mmCIF file of C-alpha atoms and ligand atoms in Angstrom:
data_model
loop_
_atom_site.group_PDB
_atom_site.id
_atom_site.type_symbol
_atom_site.label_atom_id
_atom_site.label_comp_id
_atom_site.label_asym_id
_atom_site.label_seq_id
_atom_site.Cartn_x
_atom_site.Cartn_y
_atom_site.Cartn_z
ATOM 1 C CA UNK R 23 11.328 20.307 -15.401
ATOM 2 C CA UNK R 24 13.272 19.658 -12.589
ATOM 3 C CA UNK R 25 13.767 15.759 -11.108
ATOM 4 C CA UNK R 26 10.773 15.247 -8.907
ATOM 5 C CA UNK R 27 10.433 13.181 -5.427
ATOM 6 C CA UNK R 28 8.237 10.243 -6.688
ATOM 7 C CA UNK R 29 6.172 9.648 -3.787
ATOM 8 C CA UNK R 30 3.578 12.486 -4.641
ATOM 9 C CA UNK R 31 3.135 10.646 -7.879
ATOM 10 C CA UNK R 32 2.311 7.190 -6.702
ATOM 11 C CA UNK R 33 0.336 8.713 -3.889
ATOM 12 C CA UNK R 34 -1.883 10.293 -6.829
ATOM 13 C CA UNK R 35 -1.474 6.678 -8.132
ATOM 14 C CA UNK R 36 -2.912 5.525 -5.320
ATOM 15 C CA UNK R 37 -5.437 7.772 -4.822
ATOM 16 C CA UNK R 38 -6.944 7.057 -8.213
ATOM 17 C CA UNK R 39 -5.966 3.440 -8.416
ATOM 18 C CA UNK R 40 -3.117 3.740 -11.543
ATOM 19 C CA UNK R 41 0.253 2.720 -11.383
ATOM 20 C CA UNK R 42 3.585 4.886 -12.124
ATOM 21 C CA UNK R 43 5.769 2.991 -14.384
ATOM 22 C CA UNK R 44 9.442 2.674 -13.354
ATOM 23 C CA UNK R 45 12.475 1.652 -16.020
ATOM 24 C CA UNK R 46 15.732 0.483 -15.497
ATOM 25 C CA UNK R 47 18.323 2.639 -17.360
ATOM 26 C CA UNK R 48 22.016 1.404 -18.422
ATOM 27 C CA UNK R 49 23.069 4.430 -20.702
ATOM 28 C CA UNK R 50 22.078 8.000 -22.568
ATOM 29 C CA UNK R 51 19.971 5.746 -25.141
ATOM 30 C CA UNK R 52 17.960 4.267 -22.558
ATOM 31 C CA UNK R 53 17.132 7.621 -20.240
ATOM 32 C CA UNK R 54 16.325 9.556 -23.554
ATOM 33 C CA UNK R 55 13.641 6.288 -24.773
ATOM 34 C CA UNK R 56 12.292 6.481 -21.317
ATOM 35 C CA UNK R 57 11.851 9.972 -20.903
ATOM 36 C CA UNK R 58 10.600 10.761 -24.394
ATOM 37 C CA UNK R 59 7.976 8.356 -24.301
ATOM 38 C CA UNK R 60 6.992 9.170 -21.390
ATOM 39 C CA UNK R 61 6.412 12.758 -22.640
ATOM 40 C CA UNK R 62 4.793 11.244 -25.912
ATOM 41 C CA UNK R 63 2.412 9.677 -23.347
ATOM 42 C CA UNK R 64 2.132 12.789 -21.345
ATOM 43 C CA UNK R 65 3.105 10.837 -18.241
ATOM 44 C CA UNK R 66 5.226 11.300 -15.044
ATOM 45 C CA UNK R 67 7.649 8.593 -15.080
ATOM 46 C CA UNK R 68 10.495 7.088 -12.598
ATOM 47 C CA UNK R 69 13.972 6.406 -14.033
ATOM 48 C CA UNK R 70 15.875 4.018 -11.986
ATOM 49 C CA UNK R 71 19.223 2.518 -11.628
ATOM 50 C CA UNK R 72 20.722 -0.794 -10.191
ATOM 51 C CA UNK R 73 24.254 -0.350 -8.405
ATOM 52 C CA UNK R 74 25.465 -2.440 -11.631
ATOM 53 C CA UNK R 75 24.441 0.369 -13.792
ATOM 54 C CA UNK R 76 25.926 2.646 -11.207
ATOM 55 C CA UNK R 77 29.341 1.019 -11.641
ATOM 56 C CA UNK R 78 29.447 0.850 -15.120
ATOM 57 C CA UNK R 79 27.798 5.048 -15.768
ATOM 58 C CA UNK R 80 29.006 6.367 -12.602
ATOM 59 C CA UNK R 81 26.773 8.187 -10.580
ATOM 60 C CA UNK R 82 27.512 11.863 -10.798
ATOM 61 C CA UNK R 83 27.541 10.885 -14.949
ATOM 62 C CA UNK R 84 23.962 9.074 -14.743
ATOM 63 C CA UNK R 85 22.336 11.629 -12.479
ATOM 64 C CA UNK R 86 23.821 14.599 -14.670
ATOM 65 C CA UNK R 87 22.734 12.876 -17.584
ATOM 66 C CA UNK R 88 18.908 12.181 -16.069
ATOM 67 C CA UNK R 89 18.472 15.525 -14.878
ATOM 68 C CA UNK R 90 19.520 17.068 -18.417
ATOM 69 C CA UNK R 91 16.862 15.082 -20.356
ATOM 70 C CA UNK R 92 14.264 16.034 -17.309
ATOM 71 C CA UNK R 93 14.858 19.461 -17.790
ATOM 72 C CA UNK R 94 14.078 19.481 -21.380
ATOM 73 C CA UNK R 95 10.216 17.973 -21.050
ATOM 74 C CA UNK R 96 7.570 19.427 -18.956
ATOM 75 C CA UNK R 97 6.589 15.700 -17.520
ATOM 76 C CA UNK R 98 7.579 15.031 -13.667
ATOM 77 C CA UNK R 99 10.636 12.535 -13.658
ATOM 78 C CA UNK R 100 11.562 11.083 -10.442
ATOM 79 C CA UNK R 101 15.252 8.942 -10.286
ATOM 80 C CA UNK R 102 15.242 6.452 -7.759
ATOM 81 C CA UNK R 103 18.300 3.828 -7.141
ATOM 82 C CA UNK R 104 17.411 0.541 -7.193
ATOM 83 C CA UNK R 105 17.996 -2.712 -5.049
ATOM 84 C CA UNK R 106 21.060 -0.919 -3.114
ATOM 85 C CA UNK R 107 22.239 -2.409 0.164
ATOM 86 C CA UNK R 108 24.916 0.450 0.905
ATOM 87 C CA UNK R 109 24.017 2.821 2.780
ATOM 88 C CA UNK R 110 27.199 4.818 1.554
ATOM 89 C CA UNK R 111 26.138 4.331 -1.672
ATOM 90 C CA UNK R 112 22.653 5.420 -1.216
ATOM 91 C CA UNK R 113 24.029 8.999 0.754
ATOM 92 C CA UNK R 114 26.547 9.201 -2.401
ATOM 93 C CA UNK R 115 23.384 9.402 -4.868
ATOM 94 C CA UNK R 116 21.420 11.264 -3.257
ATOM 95 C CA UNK R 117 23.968 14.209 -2.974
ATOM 96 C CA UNK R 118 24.427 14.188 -6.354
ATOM 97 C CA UNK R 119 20.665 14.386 -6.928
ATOM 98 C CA UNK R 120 18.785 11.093 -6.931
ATOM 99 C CA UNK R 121 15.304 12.060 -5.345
ATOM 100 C CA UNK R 122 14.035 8.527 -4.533
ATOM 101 C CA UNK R 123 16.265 5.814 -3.115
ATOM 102 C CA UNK R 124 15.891 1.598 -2.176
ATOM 103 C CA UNK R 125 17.335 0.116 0.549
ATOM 104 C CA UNK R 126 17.528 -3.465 -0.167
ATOM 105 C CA UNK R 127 17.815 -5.071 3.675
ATOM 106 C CA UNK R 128 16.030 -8.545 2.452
ATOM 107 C CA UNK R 129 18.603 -10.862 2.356
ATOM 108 C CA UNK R 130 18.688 -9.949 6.323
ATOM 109 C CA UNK R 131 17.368 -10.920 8.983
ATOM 110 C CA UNK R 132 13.877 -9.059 9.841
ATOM 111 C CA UNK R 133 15.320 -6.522 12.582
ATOM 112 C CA UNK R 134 18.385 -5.609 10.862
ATOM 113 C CA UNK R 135 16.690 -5.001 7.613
ATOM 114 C CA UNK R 136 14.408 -2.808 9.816
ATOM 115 C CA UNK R 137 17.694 -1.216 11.622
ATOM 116 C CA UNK R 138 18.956 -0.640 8.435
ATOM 117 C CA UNK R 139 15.954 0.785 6.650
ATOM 118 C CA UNK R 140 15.314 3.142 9.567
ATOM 119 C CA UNK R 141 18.683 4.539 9.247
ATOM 120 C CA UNK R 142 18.324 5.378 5.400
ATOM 121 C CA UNK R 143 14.758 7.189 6.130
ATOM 122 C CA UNK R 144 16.485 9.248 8.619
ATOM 123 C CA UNK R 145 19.074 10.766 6.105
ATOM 124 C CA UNK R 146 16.524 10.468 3.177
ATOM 125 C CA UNK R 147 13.790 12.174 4.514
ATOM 126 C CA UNK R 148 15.868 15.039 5.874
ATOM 127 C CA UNK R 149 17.221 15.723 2.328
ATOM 128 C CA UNK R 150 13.148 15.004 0.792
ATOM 129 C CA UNK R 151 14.362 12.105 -0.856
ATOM 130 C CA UNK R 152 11.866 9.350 -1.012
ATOM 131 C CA UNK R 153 12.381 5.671 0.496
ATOM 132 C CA UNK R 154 11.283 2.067 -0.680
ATOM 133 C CA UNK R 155 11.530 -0.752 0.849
ATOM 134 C CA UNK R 156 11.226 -4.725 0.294
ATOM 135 C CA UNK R 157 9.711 -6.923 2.562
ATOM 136 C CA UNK R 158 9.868 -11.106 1.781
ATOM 137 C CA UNK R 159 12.329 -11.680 -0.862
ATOM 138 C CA UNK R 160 11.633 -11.575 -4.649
ATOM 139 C CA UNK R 161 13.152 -14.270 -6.931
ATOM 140 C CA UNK R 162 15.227 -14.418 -9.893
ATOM 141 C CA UNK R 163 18.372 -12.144 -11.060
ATOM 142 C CA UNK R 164 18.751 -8.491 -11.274
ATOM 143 C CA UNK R 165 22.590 -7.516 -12.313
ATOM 144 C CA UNK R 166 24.161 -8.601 -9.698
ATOM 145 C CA UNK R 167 21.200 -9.511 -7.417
ATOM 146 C CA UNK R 168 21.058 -12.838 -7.460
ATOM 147 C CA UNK R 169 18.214 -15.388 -5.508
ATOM 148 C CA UNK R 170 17.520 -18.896 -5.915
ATOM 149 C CA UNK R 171 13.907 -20.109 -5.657
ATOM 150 C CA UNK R 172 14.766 -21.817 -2.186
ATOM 151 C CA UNK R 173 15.565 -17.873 -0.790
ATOM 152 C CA UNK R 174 12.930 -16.329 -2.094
ATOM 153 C CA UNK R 175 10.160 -15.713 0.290
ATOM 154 C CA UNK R 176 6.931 -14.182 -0.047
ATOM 155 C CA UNK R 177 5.525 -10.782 2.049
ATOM 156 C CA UNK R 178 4.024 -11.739 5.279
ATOM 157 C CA UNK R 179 1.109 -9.480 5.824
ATOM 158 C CA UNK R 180 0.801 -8.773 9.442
ATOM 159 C CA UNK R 181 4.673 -8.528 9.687
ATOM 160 C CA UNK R 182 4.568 -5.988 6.350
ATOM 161 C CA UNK R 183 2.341 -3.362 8.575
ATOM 162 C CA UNK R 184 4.730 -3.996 11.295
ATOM 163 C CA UNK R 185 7.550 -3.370 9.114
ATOM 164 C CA UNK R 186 6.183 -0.147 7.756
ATOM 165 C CA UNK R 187 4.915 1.143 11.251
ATOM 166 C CA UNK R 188 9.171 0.187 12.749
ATOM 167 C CA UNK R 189 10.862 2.176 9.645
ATOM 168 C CA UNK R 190 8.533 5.325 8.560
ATOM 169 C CA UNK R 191 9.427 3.879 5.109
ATOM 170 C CA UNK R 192 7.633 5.530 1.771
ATOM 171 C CA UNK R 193 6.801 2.735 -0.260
ATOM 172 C CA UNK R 194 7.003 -1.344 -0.099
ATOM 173 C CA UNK R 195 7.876 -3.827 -2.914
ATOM 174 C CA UNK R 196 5.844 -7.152 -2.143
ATOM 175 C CA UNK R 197 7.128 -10.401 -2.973
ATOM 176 C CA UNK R 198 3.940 -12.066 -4.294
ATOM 177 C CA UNK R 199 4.919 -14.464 -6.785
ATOM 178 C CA UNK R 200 7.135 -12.400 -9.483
ATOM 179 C CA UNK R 201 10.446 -12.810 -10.377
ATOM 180 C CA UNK R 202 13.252 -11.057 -11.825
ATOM 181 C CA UNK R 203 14.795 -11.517 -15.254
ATOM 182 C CA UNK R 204 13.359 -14.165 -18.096
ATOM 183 C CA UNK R 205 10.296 -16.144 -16.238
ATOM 184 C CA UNK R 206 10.432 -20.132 -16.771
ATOM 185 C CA UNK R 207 7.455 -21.268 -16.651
ATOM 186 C CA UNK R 208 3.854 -19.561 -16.217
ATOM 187 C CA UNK R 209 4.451 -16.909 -13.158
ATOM 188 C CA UNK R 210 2.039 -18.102 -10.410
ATOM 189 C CA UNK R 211 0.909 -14.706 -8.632
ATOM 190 C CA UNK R 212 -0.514 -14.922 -4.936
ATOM 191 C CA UNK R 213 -3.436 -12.432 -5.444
ATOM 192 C CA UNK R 214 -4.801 -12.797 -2.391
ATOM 193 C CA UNK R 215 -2.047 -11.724 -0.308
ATOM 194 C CA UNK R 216 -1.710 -8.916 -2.342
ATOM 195 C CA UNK R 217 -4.832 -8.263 -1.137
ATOM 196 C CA UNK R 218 -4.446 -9.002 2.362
ATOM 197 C CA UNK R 219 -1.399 -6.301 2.346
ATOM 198 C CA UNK R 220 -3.002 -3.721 0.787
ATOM 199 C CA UNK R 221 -5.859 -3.970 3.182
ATOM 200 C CA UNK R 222 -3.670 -3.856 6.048
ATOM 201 C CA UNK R 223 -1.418 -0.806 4.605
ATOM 202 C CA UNK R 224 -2.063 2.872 3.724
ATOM 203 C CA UNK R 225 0.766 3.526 1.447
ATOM 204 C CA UNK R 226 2.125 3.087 -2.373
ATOM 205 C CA UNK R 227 3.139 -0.824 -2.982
ATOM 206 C CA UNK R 228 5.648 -1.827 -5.543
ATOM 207 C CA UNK R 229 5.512 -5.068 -8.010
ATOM 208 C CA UNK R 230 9.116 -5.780 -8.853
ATOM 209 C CA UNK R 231 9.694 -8.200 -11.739
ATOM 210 C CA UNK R 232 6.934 -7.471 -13.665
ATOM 211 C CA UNK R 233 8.943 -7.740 -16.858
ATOM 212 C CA UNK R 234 7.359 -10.677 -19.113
ATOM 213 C CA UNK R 235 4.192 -10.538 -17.008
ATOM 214 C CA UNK R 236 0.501 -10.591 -19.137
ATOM 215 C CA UNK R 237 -1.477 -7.477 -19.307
ATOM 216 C CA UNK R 238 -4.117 -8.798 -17.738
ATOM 217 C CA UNK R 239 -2.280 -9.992 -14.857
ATOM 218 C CA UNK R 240 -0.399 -6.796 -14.533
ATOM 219 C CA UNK R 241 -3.893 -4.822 -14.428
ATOM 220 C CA UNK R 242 -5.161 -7.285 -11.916
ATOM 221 C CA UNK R 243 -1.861 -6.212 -9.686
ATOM 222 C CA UNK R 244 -3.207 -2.529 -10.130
ATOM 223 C CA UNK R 245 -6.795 -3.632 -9.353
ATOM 224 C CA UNK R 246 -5.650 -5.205 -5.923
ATOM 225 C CA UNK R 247 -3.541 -2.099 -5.002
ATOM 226 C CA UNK R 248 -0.091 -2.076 -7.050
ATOM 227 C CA UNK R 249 1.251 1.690 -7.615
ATOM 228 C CA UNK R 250 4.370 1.380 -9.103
ATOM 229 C CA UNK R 251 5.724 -1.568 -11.118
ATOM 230 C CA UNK R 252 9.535 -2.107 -12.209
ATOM 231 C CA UNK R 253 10.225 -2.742 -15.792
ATOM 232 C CA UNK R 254 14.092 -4.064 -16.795
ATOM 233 C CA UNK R 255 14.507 -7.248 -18.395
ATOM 234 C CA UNK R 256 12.226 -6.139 -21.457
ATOM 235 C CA UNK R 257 13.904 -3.031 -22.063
ATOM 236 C CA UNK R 258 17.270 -4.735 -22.012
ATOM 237 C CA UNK R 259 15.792 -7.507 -24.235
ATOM 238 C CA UNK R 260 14.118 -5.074 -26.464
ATOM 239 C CA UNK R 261 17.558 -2.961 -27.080
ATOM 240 C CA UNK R 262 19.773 -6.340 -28.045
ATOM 241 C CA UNK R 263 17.184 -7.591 -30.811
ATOM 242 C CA UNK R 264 17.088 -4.040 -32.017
ATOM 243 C CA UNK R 265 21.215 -4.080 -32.344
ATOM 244 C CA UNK R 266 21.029 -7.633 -33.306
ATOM 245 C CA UNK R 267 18.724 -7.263 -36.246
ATOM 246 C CA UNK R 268 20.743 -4.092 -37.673
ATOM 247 C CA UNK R 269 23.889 -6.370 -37.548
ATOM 248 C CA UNK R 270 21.827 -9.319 -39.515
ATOM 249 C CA UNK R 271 21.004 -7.013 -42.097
ATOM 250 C CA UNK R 272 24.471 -5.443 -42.287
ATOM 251 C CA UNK R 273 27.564 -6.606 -40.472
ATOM 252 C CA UNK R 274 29.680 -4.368 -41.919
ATOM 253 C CA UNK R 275 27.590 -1.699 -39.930
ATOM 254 C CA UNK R 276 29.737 0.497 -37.579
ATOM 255 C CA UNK R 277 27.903 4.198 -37.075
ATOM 256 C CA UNK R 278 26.809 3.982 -33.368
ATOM 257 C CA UNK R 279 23.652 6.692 -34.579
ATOM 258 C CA UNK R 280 22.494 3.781 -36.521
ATOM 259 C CA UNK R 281 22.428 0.686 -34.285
ATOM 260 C CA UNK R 282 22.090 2.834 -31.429
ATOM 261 C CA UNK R 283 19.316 4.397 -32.869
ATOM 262 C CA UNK R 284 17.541 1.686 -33.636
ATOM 263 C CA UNK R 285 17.578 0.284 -29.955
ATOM 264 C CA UNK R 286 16.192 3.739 -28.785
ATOM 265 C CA UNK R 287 13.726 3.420 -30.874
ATOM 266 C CA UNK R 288 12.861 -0.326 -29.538
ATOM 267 C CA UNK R 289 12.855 0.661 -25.617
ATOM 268 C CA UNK R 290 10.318 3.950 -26.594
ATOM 269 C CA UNK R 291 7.892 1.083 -27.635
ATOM 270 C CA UNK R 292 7.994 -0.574 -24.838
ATOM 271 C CA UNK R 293 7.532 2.330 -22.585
ATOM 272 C CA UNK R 294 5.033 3.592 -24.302
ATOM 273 C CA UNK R 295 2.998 0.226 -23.687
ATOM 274 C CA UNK R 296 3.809 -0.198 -20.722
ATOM 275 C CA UNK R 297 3.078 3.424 -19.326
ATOM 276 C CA UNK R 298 -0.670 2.562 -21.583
ATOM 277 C CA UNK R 299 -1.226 -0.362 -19.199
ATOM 278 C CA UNK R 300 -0.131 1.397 -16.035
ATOM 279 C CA UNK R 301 -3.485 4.147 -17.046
ATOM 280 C CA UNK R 302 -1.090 6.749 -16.391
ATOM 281 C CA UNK R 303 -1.214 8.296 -20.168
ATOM 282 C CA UNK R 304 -2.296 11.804 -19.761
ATOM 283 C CA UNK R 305 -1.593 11.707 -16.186
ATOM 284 C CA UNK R 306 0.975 14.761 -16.245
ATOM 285 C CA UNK R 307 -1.281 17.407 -17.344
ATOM 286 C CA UNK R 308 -3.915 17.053 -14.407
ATOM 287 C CA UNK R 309 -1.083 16.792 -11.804
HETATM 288 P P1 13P T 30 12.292 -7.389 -14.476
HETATM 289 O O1 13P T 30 13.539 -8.242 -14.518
HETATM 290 O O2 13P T 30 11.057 -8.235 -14.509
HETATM 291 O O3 13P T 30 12.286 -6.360 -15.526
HETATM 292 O O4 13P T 30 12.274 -6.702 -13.040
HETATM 293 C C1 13P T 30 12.570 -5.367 -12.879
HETATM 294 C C2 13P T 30 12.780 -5.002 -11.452
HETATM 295 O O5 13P T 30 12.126 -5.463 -10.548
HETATM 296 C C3 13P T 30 13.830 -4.009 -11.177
HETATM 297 O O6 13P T 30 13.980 -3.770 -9.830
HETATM 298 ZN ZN1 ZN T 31 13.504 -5.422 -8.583
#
């Protein structure tokens, strides 16, 4: 089917306390892994894309090549940019059909990430594109997002519902503890807070980093009011071992269909668990 604005999906999410299950995409292997086991699972899904990736595809290549696989399963398939700081950038995908977008404003300082945000829901909403937002800072590195533990900041409650109230914005990714990329140690969540925002807000929150996190505490995000979470560093991990281990057994390999294959096949696992954990299998038959 077509690409879908997102935001009815996680409100559903919401509604029913599930999660929608967003990827991280760097080439055709990667959208068609996502978006086939997504349909395996019978469940909507959000593809999403870093301004890295957005370098290296190009955008009008990416969003053709999204909305192609889309049309070919009967699933809802949202596209959604990820931590993007242009606001150029951000009008640029959504012409050529991106129908969620996120303006990263939180490196700045709290009214200028709330100028900036308020200008991107002005554009977005008028063209029904959806909007998230960060609030606090999440740690760790994300292409070429990088932040040190000594930046990273966690979400302020009272300021998030002011935040939300100032920009109109769709959706809010929490900094609560995760990080991107590999974690070090044990990740030490703040579930309380997540709490205490949730209480406080009436609309879909967003767990960033929640690559390499367990299960458990993933459902426990879901539990306390998580409705989206972003998966990246797994996928990417999962592709390279899949490539790596067809070179170990044969490095005189060279057919593309083989190795490439094989990593397709890797990322449609994870997905498929991942979407499993999220409750969301199913999902896209009662929407
Ligand atoms: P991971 O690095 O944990 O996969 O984080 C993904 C993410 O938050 C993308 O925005
Ligand atoms: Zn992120």
């Amino acid at each position: 089917m077509p690409l879908v604005n997102p935001i009815k999906l996680m409100k559903v999410a919401q509604e029913r306390g599930l999660c929608i299950a967003a990827f991280n995409v760097h080439n055709l292997e990667t959208v068609q892994a996502v978006i086939d086991g997504a349909a395996k699972q019978r469940s909507p899904v959000i593809i999403q894309t870093t301004p890295g990736t957005l370098r290296h595809t190009g955008i009008p290549q990416i969003a053709a090549c999204v909305k192609a696989a889309a049309e070919l399963v009967d699933i809802p398939v949202g596209l959604h940019v990820d931590h993007c700081s242009s606001f150029e950038t951000i009008v640029r995908c959504i012409r050529h059909g991106y129908t969620s977008v996120m303006i990263d404003g939180s490196h700045l300082p709290y009214t200028e990430n709330v100028a900036l945000v308020r200008e991107v829901v002005k554009v977005a909403h008028a063209a029904g594109v959806a909007v998230e937002a960060e609030l606090g800072r999440i740690g760790g590195s994300e292409d070429d997002l990088m932040v040190d533990d000594t930046k990273a900041a966690l979400t302020d409650p009272a300021e998030a519902e002011a935040f939300v109230e100032a920009t109109q914005v769709d959706t809010l990714a929490v900094a609560i503890g995760t990080a991107h990329g590999q974690y070090k140690g044990k990740p030490k969540l703040d579930f309380p807070r997540l709490s205490a925002i949730r209480n406080r807000l009436n609309l879909p929150l967003v767990l960033h980093g929640a690559s390499g996190l367990a299960h458990e505490v993933i459902r426990e995000c879901i539990r306390r009011g998580i409705n989206k979470i972003n998966i990246a560093t797994e996928l990417k991990d999962s592709m390279a071992e899949a490539i790596k281990e067809c070179f170990c057994k044969d490095p005189t390999e060279t057919d593309p269909r083989r190795y490439m294959g094989a990593a397709k096949a890797a990322v449609e696992k994870v997905v498929r668990e991942k979407i499993l954990l999220c409750g969301c299998s199913g999902l896209a038959d009662e929407l």
